[in-house]
Amino acid sequence: MKINSIIDRYIFKEMLSPFAINLIFFSFVFLMAKILEITNLIVNYQVSLVSVLLMLIYTMPYFLEFVIPMSVMMAVLLTFLRLSADNEIIALKSGGVSVYRLLPPVMAFCLLGCMITAFISVYALPWGSRSFKDLVVNVASSNMDIGLKERTFNDRFKGVMLYVNEIRMKDKMMKDIFIEDQRAKDSTMIIVAPEGRLLTESDRGIWHLSLRNGFINQVSRRTRTANSIFFDRYDLRLDLPRTVSEMADTSDKVRELNFSELKKYLRNADQQDDRYYLALIEFHKKFSISFACLALGLLAVPLGIQSRSRKRSYGIAFGLMFFLMYYLMLAAGKVFGEVGRYPPLIGMWLPNGVIGGLGVYLLIRVANERPVKLDVFTWPVRYLISVFNRAKPTKKSR
C-alpha cells in the first residue's frame, strides 16, 4: 500500500509541469484572437494599460473553459508517453502493478480540472462577459472624441457617415460638420453645421452630437420629396460604434446570465424559440465541458501507453486529433440544438460519451496486452492526402 501511494504521488506530480506549460501555451494561442480587437481599441481610443490588462483578465474565462480540458488531456498524454518511453510502465507491470492501478492519480487530476472548469463556466464566464462589455462601452464613451479623426469620413457609427474639419481637444468642440444619416428606412438626411460637440451618457452607453446653427436636407425615396430645415440646436443620437458593438456583443445576453438566472429563465420561458434553445445549450454546456476533462484524460492514458514504440510526436498528434474531434462534435451539437433538430442535452453530452467510451475501449485492450491499431483513425486524412496527390498536376520533362 505504501508503494502504491508513492506511485500515485509520483504520477500526479509528473502531470503538473506539462499541464502548466500547455495551459500557458494554449492560453496564449487563444488570446491572439482578442489581441487584434484590443489593439484596435488602443489605436483608436488610446486605451490605458490598466484597461488593457482588465480586458485580458475579463476575456480569460471565455477560452479557459476549453483550454483547461485540452491541457488536462495533453498533461496526461505527455506523462504516460514519457513513462512508456523510459520503460517505467514495463517496470511497474513487472512489479505486479496493473494499468488500472495507475488510474486513481489520473482520475484525481482530471477531477481537479473538472472542478476548476465548472467554476469558470458557472461563475467566472458570466462575470467576465458582463465586465468586458461594460469596460469596452465605458472606454469608448470616455474617449469617443479621440476615435474621430479630422478631415476624414468616419463610418464607425452604424448607418451614419461623419466628417469633421477640425476637432479642438481642449474644449472638445468640433468645427464644420457634415453628416449623412441613412438609418431611416425610406429617407436620407444630410446635416451640415458649423459647430457641434459630442455628449455622452456613459451609464447608458448613448452618445449625442449636439449641433448648432445648421440645416437639414431630408430626401424621401418613397414619396420622392425633399425638405430643408434650419435649426439653432439639434441633438443627433448615435449608436454604438461598429468595433465597440462587435466586442461588446450586446445582441447576445445568454452568456452573461449566471447559473441561477439561467435556471430561472428556462423555468419561466413562455415559448421554446431560438433564444430558449440557446439558453438550454448554455446550461448543459457549463457541465458537459467540465466533464470533458474526465473523458479526455481517460482517453489519454491508453494513447500514451500504446504509443511507446512510436515517436512522441505520434501520440501528441493523436491527442490533438481526438480533441479536435470532440470540439467538432460539440460544435455540431450546438448548431443542431439551436434550431431544435434534437435535444440540446444530447448535443452537449454526446461528445463526452463518444470520447469516454472510446477511452474505456482502448484502456481495456491496452490493459489486456492487446494491440490497438490507431492507424484506423487516420484513414480519412490519409485518403484525402492520397486524393490530393493524385489530383496534383505533374511537370512534364522536356
Coordinates of C-alpha atoms in Angstrom, one line a residue:
M1 CA 0.0 0.0 0.0
K2 CA 2.9 2.3 0.8
I3 CA 4.4 1.6 -2.7
N4 CA 1.2 2.4 -4.4
S5 CA 0.8 5.7 -2.6
I6 CA 4.3 6.6 -3.7
I7 CA 3.3 5.7 -7.3
D8 CA 0.2 7.8 -7.1
R9 CA 2.1 10.9 -5.8
Y10 CA 4.8 10.3 -8.4
I11 CA 2.4 10.2 -11.4
F12 CA 0.3 13.1 -10.0
K13 CA 3.4 15.3 -9.7
E14 CA 4.6 14.3 -13.2
M15 CA 1.4 15.7 -14.7
L16 CA 1.7 19.2 -13.1
S17 CA 4.5 20.5 -15.2
P18 CA 3.1 19.6 -18.6
F19 CA -0.3 20.9 -17.5
A20 CA 1.2 24.3 -16.6
I21 CA 3.2 24.5 -19.9
N22 CA 0.2 23.5 -22.0
L23 CA -2.1 25.9 -20.1
I24 CA 0.2 28.9 -20.8
F25 CA 0.8 27.9 -24.4
F26 CA -2.9 27.3 -25.4
S27 CA -4.0 30.4 -23.5
F28 CA -1.5 32.5 -25.5
V29 CA -2.8 31.0 -28.8
F30 CA -6.5 31.7 -27.9
L31 CA -5.6 35.1 -26.6
M32 CA -4.2 36.1 -30.0
A33 CA -7.7 36.3 -31.4
K34 CA -8.7 39.0 -28.8
I35 CA -5.4 40.8 -29.1
L36 CA -6.3 42.2 -32.5
E37 CA -9.6 43.6 -31.2
I38 CA -7.9 45.1 -28.1
T39 CA -5.2 46.6 -30.3
N40 CA -7.9 48.3 -32.4
L41 CA -9.2 50.0 -29.2
I42 CA -5.7 51.0 -28.2
V43 CA -5.0 52.7 -31.6
N44 CA -8.4 54.3 -32.0
Y45 CA -9.3 55.3 -28.4
Q46 CA -5.9 55.4 -26.6
V47 CA -6.9 52.9 -24.0
S48 CA -4.7 52.9 -20.9
L49 CA -2.5 50.0 -19.8
V50 CA -4.8 49.2 -16.8
S51 CA -7.8 48.9 -19.1
V52 CA -5.9 46.6 -21.5
L53 CA -4.9 44.3 -18.6
L54 CA -8.5 44.3 -17.3
M55 CA -9.8 43.4 -20.8
L56 CA -7.4 40.5 -20.9
I57 CA -8.5 39.3 -17.5
Y58 CA -12.2 39.5 -18.4
T59 CA -11.5 37.6 -21.6
M60 CA -9.7 34.7 -20.0
P61 CA -12.7 32.8 -18.7
Y62 CA -14.1 32.6 -22.3
F63 CA -11.3 30.4 -23.6
L64 CA -10.1 28.8 -20.3
E65 CA -13.2 26.6 -20.3
F66 CA -11.8 25.0 -23.4
V67 CA -8.1 25.4 -22.6
I68 CA -8.2 23.5 -19.3
P69 CA -9.7 20.3 -20.6
M70 CA -7.3 20.4 -23.5
S71 CA -4.4 21.0 -21.1
V72 CA -5.5 18.2 -18.8
M73 CA -5.6 15.7 -21.7
M74 CA -2.2 16.8 -23.0
A75 CA -0.7 16.6 -19.5
V76 CA -1.9 13.0 -19.0
L77 CA -0.8 12.1 -22.5
L78 CA 2.7 13.6 -22.2
T79 CA 3.2 12.0 -18.7
F80 CA 2.4 8.5 -20.0
L81 CA 4.3 9.0 -23.2
R82 CA 7.4 9.7 -21.0
L83 CA 6.7 6.8 -18.7
S84 CA 6.4 4.5 -21.7
A85 CA 9.5 5.8 -23.4
D86 CA 11.6 5.3 -20.2
N87 CA 10.2 1.8 -19.8
E88 CA 8.7 2.7 -16.4
I89 CA 5.3 1.2 -17.4
I90 CA 7.0 -2.1 -18.2
A91 CA 8.8 -1.9 -14.8
L92 CA 5.6 -1.3 -13.0
K93 CA 3.9 -4.2 -14.7
S94 CA 6.8 -6.4 -13.8
G95 CA 6.3 -5.5 -10.2
G96 CA 2.6 -6.5 -10.3
V97 CA 1.1 -3.1 -10.9
S98 CA -1.6 -3.2 -13.5
V99 CA -2.7 -0.4 -15.8
Y100 CA -5.9 0.0 -13.8
R101 CA -3.9 0.7 -10.7
L102 CA -2.4 3.8 -12.4
L103 CA -5.8 5.4 -12.9
P104 CA -6.5 6.8 -9.4
P105 CA -4.0 9.7 -9.7
V106 CA -5.1 10.3 -13.3
M107 CA -8.8 10.5 -12.3
A108 CA -7.9 12.7 -9.3
F109 CA -6.0 15.1 -11.6
C110 CA -8.9 15.1 -14.1
L111 CA -11.4 15.6 -11.4
L112 CA -9.5 18.7 -10.2
G113 CA -9.5 20.1 -13.7
C114 CA -13.2 19.3 -13.9
M115 CA -14.0 21.3 -10.8
I116 CA -11.9 24.3 -12.0
T117 CA -13.6 24.3 -15.4
A118 CA -17.0 24.0 -13.8
F119 CA -16.2 27.0 -11.5
I120 CA -15.1 29.0 -14.6
S121 CA -18.2 28.1 -16.6
V122 CA -20.7 28.7 -13.9
Y123 CA -19.3 31.8 -12.2
A124 CA -16.3 33.3 -14.0
L125 CA -17.7 33.2 -17.5
P126 CA -20.8 35.3 -16.9
W127 CA -18.8 37.7 -14.7
G128 CA -16.1 38.1 -17.4
S129 CA -18.6 38.6 -20.2
R130 CA -20.5 41.3 -18.3
S131 CA -17.4 43.1 -17.1
F132 CA -15.7 43.0 -20.5
K133 CA -18.8 44.6 -22.2
D134 CA -19.1 47.3 -19.6
L135 CA -15.5 48.1 -19.7
V136 CA -15.5 48.4 -23.6
V137 CA -18.5 50.7 -23.5
N138 CA -17.1 52.9 -20.8
V139 CA -13.7 53.2 -22.6
A140 CA -15.4 54.1 -25.8
S141 CA -17.7 56.5 -24.1
S142 CA -14.9 58.4 -22.3
N143 CA -12.7 58.5 -25.4
M144 CA -15.2 58.8 -28.3
D145 CA -13.9 62.1 -29.5
I146 CA -10.4 60.6 -29.7
G147 CA -11.7 57.9 -32.1
L148 CA -12.9 60.6 -34.5
K149 CA -10.3 62.0 -37.0
E150 CA -10.2 65.4 -38.6
R151 CA -10.8 65.8 -42.3
T152 CA -11.7 62.1 -42.7
F153 CA -15.0 60.4 -43.5
N154 CA -15.7 58.4 -40.3
D155 CA -18.1 55.4 -40.7
R156 CA -17.6 54.0 -37.2
F157 CA -21.3 54.6 -36.4
K158 CA -23.8 52.3 -38.0
G159 CA -25.7 54.0 -40.8
V160 CA -24.0 57.4 -40.2
M161 CA -21.2 59.0 -42.2
L162 CA -19.5 61.8 -40.2
Y163 CA -17.0 64.3 -41.5
V164 CA -15.4 66.9 -39.2
N165 CA -13.0 69.5 -40.4
E166 CA -11.5 70.4 -37.1
I167 CA -11.6 69.0 -33.5
R168 CA -10.4 71.1 -30.6
M169 CA -9.2 68.6 -28.0
K170 CA -9.0 71.4 -25.3
D171 CA -12.8 72.0 -25.1
K172 CA -13.9 69.0 -27.4
M173 CA -15.5 71.4 -29.8
M174 CA -16.0 70.3 -33.5
K175 CA -16.0 72.6 -36.4
D176 CA -17.5 72.4 -39.9
I177 CA -19.5 69.2 -39.5
F178 CA -21.1 67.1 -42.3
I179 CA -23.3 64.1 -41.6
E180 CA -25.1 61.6 -43.8
D181 CA -27.7 59.7 -41.8
Q182 CA -29.2 56.6 -43.6
R183 CA -30.6 54.8 -40.6
A184 CA -34.2 55.6 -41.6
K185 CA -35.7 53.0 -44.0
D186 CA -37.1 55.3 -46.7
S187 CA -35.2 58.5 -46.3
T188 CA -31.7 60.0 -46.1
M189 CA -30.8 63.1 -44.0
I190 CA -27.9 65.4 -44.9
I191 CA -26.9 67.6 -41.9
V192 CA -24.5 70.5 -42.1
A193 CA -23.5 72.6 -39.1
P194 CA -20.6 75.0 -38.4
E195 CA -20.0 73.6 -34.9
G196 CA -21.0 70.9 -32.5
R197 CA -20.0 68.8 -29.5
L198 CA -20.2 65.1 -28.7
L199 CA -22.1 64.4 -25.4
T200 CA -22.0 61.1 -23.6
E201 CA -24.3 59.2 -21.2
S202 CA -21.7 56.7 -20.1
D203 CA -24.0 54.9 -17.8
R204 CA -26.4 54.1 -20.6
G205 CA -23.9 53.8 -23.5
I206 CA -25.6 56.6 -25.5
W207 CA -24.0 59.4 -27.5
H208 CA -25.5 62.6 -28.7
L209 CA -24.0 65.0 -31.2
S210 CA -25.2 68.5 -30.2
L211 CA -25.1 70.7 -33.3
R212 CA -25.7 74.4 -33.6
N213 CA -26.8 76.9 -36.3
G214 CA -27.1 74.4 -39.2
F215 CA -29.6 72.9 -41.6
I216 CA -31.0 69.5 -42.5
N217 CA -31.8 68.3 -46.0
Q218 CA -34.2 65.3 -45.9
V219 CA -34.9 63.3 -49.0
S220 CA -37.7 60.7 -49.0
R221 CA -37.2 57.8 -51.5
R222 CA -40.8 56.6 -51.1
T223 CA -42.5 59.9 -51.8
R224 CA -39.7 61.4 -53.8
T225 CA -39.8 64.7 -51.9
A226 CA -37.1 66.8 -50.3
N227 CA -37.4 69.1 -47.2
S228 CA -34.9 71.6 -45.8
I229 CA -34.9 72.6 -42.1
F230 CA -32.8 75.3 -40.4
F231 CA -32.1 74.9 -36.7
D232 CA -30.5 76.7 -33.8
R233 CA -29.7 73.5 -31.9
Y234 CA -30.2 69.9 -33.0
D235 CA -29.2 66.7 -31.0
L236 CA -28.4 63.7 -33.1
R237 CA -28.3 60.3 -31.3
L238 CA -25.5 58.0 -32.3
D239 CA -25.5 54.2 -31.9
L240 CA -22.5 52.2 -30.7
P241 CA -19.5 52.3 -33.0
R242 CA -19.2 49.1 -35.0
T243 CA -16.0 47.9 -33.4
V244 CA -17.4 48.6 -29.9
S245 CA -20.7 46.8 -30.7
E246 CA -18.9 43.8 -32.0
M247 CA -16.6 43.5 -29.0
A248 CA -19.4 44.2 -26.5
D249 CA -21.7 41.7 -28.3
T250 CA -24.9 43.4 -26.9
S251 CA -27.2 41.3 -29.0
D252 CA -26.5 38.0 -27.2
K253 CA -27.0 38.2 -23.4
V254 CA -27.4 34.5 -22.7
R255 CA -23.7 34.1 -21.9
E256 CA -24.0 36.9 -19.3
L257 CA -26.6 35.0 -17.3
N258 CA -25.3 33.3 -14.2
F259 CA -26.4 29.8 -13.2
S260 CA -29.4 30.9 -11.1
E261 CA -30.6 33.4 -13.7
L262 CA -30.2 30.8 -16.4
K263 CA -32.4 28.3 -14.5
K264 CA -35.0 31.0 -13.8
Y265 CA -35.1 31.9 -17.5
L266 CA -35.6 28.3 -18.6
R267 CA -38.2 27.7 -16.0
N268 CA -40.3 30.8 -16.8
A269 CA -39.8 30.7 -20.6
D270 CA -43.2 31.1 -22.4
Q271 CA -42.2 29.5 -25.7
Q272 CA -39.4 27.3 -27.0
D273 CA -37.8 29.7 -29.5
D274 CA -34.2 30.1 -30.7
R275 CA -33.3 32.0 -27.5
Y276 CA -34.7 29.3 -25.3
Y277 CA -32.7 26.6 -27.1
L278 CA -29.6 28.8 -26.9
A279 CA -30.1 29.1 -23.1
L280 CA -30.7 25.4 -22.8
I281 CA -27.5 24.7 -24.7
E282 CA -25.5 27.1 -22.5
F283 CA -27.0 25.4 -19.4
H284 CA -25.8 21.9 -20.4
K285 CA -22.5 23.2 -21.8
K286 CA -21.5 24.6 -18.4
F287 CA -21.2 21.0 -17.1
S288 CA -20.6 18.9 -20.2
I289 CA -17.3 20.8 -21.0
S290 CA -16.3 20.3 -17.3
F291 CA -16.8 16.5 -17.5
A292 CA -14.8 16.5 -20.8
C293 CA -11.7 16.6 -18.5
L294 CA -12.6 13.1 -17.3
A295 CA -13.4 11.7 -20.8
L296 CA -10.3 13.2 -22.5
G297 CA -8.0 12.3 -19.6
L298 CA -9.2 8.7 -19.7
L299 CA -8.6 8.5 -23.4
A300 CA -5.0 10.0 -23.0
V301 CA -3.9 7.0 -20.8
P302 CA -4.1 4.3 -23.4
L303 CA -2.9 6.7 -26.1
G304 CA 0.3 7.4 -24.1
I305 CA 0.9 3.7 -23.3
Q306 CA 0.2 2.4 -26.8
S307 CA 2.5 5.0 -28.5
R308 CA 5.5 3.5 -26.6
S309 CA 7.1 2.1 -29.7
R310 CA 6.5 5.2 -31.8
K311 CA 7.7 8.7 -31.8
R312 CA 6.4 11.0 -29.1
S313 CA 5.0 13.4 -31.7
Y314 CA 2.9 10.5 -33.0
G315 CA 1.0 10.3 -29.7
I316 CA 0.7 14.1 -29.4
A317 CA -0.8 14.2 -32.9
F318 CA -3.4 11.7 -32.0
G319 CA -4.2 13.6 -28.8
L320 CA -4.8 16.8 -30.8
M321 CA -6.8 14.9 -33.4
F322 CA -9.2 13.4 -30.7
F323 CA -9.6 16.8 -29.1
L324 CA -10.4 18.3 -32.5
M325 CA -13.0 15.5 -33.0
Y326 CA -14.5 16.3 -29.6
Y327 CA -14.7 20.0 -30.4
L328 CA -16.3 19.4 -33.8
M329 CA -18.9 17.1 -32.3
L330 CA -19.6 19.8 -29.6
A331 CA -19.9 22.5 -32.3
A332 CA -22.3 20.3 -34.4
G333 CA -24.4 19.6 -31.3
K334 CA -24.7 23.3 -30.6
V335 CA -25.7 24.1 -34.2
F336 CA -28.4 21.4 -34.4
G337 CA -29.5 22.1 -30.9
E338 CA -30.1 25.8 -31.6
V339 CA -32.5 25.0 -34.4
G340 CA -34.2 22.3 -32.3
R341 CA -33.2 19.3 -34.6
Y342 CA -32.5 17.3 -31.5
P343 CA -32.5 18.0 -27.7
P344 CA -29.5 20.1 -26.5
L345 CA -29.0 17.5 -23.8
I346 CA -27.9 15.0 -26.5
G347 CA -25.8 17.5 -28.4
M348 CA -23.8 18.7 -25.4
W349 CA -23.3 15.3 -23.7
L350 CA -22.8 13.0 -26.7
P351 CA -19.2 14.1 -27.4
N352 CA -18.3 13.1 -23.8
G353 CA -20.0 9.7 -24.3
V354 CA -18.2 9.0 -27.5
I355 CA -14.7 10.1 -26.3
G356 CA -15.2 8.4 -22.9
G357 CA -16.5 5.2 -24.5
L358 CA -13.5 5.2 -26.8
G359 CA -11.2 5.7 -23.9
V360 CA -12.6 2.8 -22.0
Y361 CA -12.4 0.5 -25.0
L362 CA -8.7 1.4 -25.7
L363 CA -7.9 1.1 -22.0
I364 CA -9.3 -2.4 -21.7
R365 CA -7.3 -3.5 -24.8
V366 CA -4.1 -2.0 -23.5
A367 CA -4.6 -3.5 -20.0
N368 CA -5.1 -6.9 -21.6
E369 CA -2.0 -6.5 -23.7
R370 CA -3.9 -6.5 -26.9
P371 CA -2.7 -4.3 -29.8
V372 CA -4.6 -1.2 -30.7
K373 CA -4.4 -0.2 -34.4
L374 CA -4.5 3.6 -34.0
D375 CA -3.9 4.0 -37.8
V376 CA -7.6 3.2 -38.4
F377 CA -8.5 6.6 -37.0
T378 CA -6.2 8.4 -39.6
W379 CA -7.5 6.7 -42.7
P380 CA -9.8 9.7 -43.7
V381 CA -6.8 12.0 -43.5
R382 CA -4.5 9.6 -45.4
Y383 CA -7.2 9.1 -48.0
L384 CA -7.7 12.9 -48.6
I385 CA -3.9 13.3 -48.9
S386 CA -3.7 10.5 -51.5
V387 CA -6.5 12.0 -53.5
F388 CA -4.8 15.4 -53.4
N389 CA -1.5 13.9 -54.5
R390 CA -3.2 12.1 -57.4
A391 CA -5.0 15.3 -58.5
K392 CA -1.8 17.3 -58.3
P393 CA -0.5 18.0 -61.9
T394 CA 2.9 16.6 -62.6
K395 CA 5.5 18.5 -64.5
K396 CA 6.4 17.0 -67.9
S397 CA 10.1 16.6 -68.6
R398 CA 11.4 18.2 -71.7

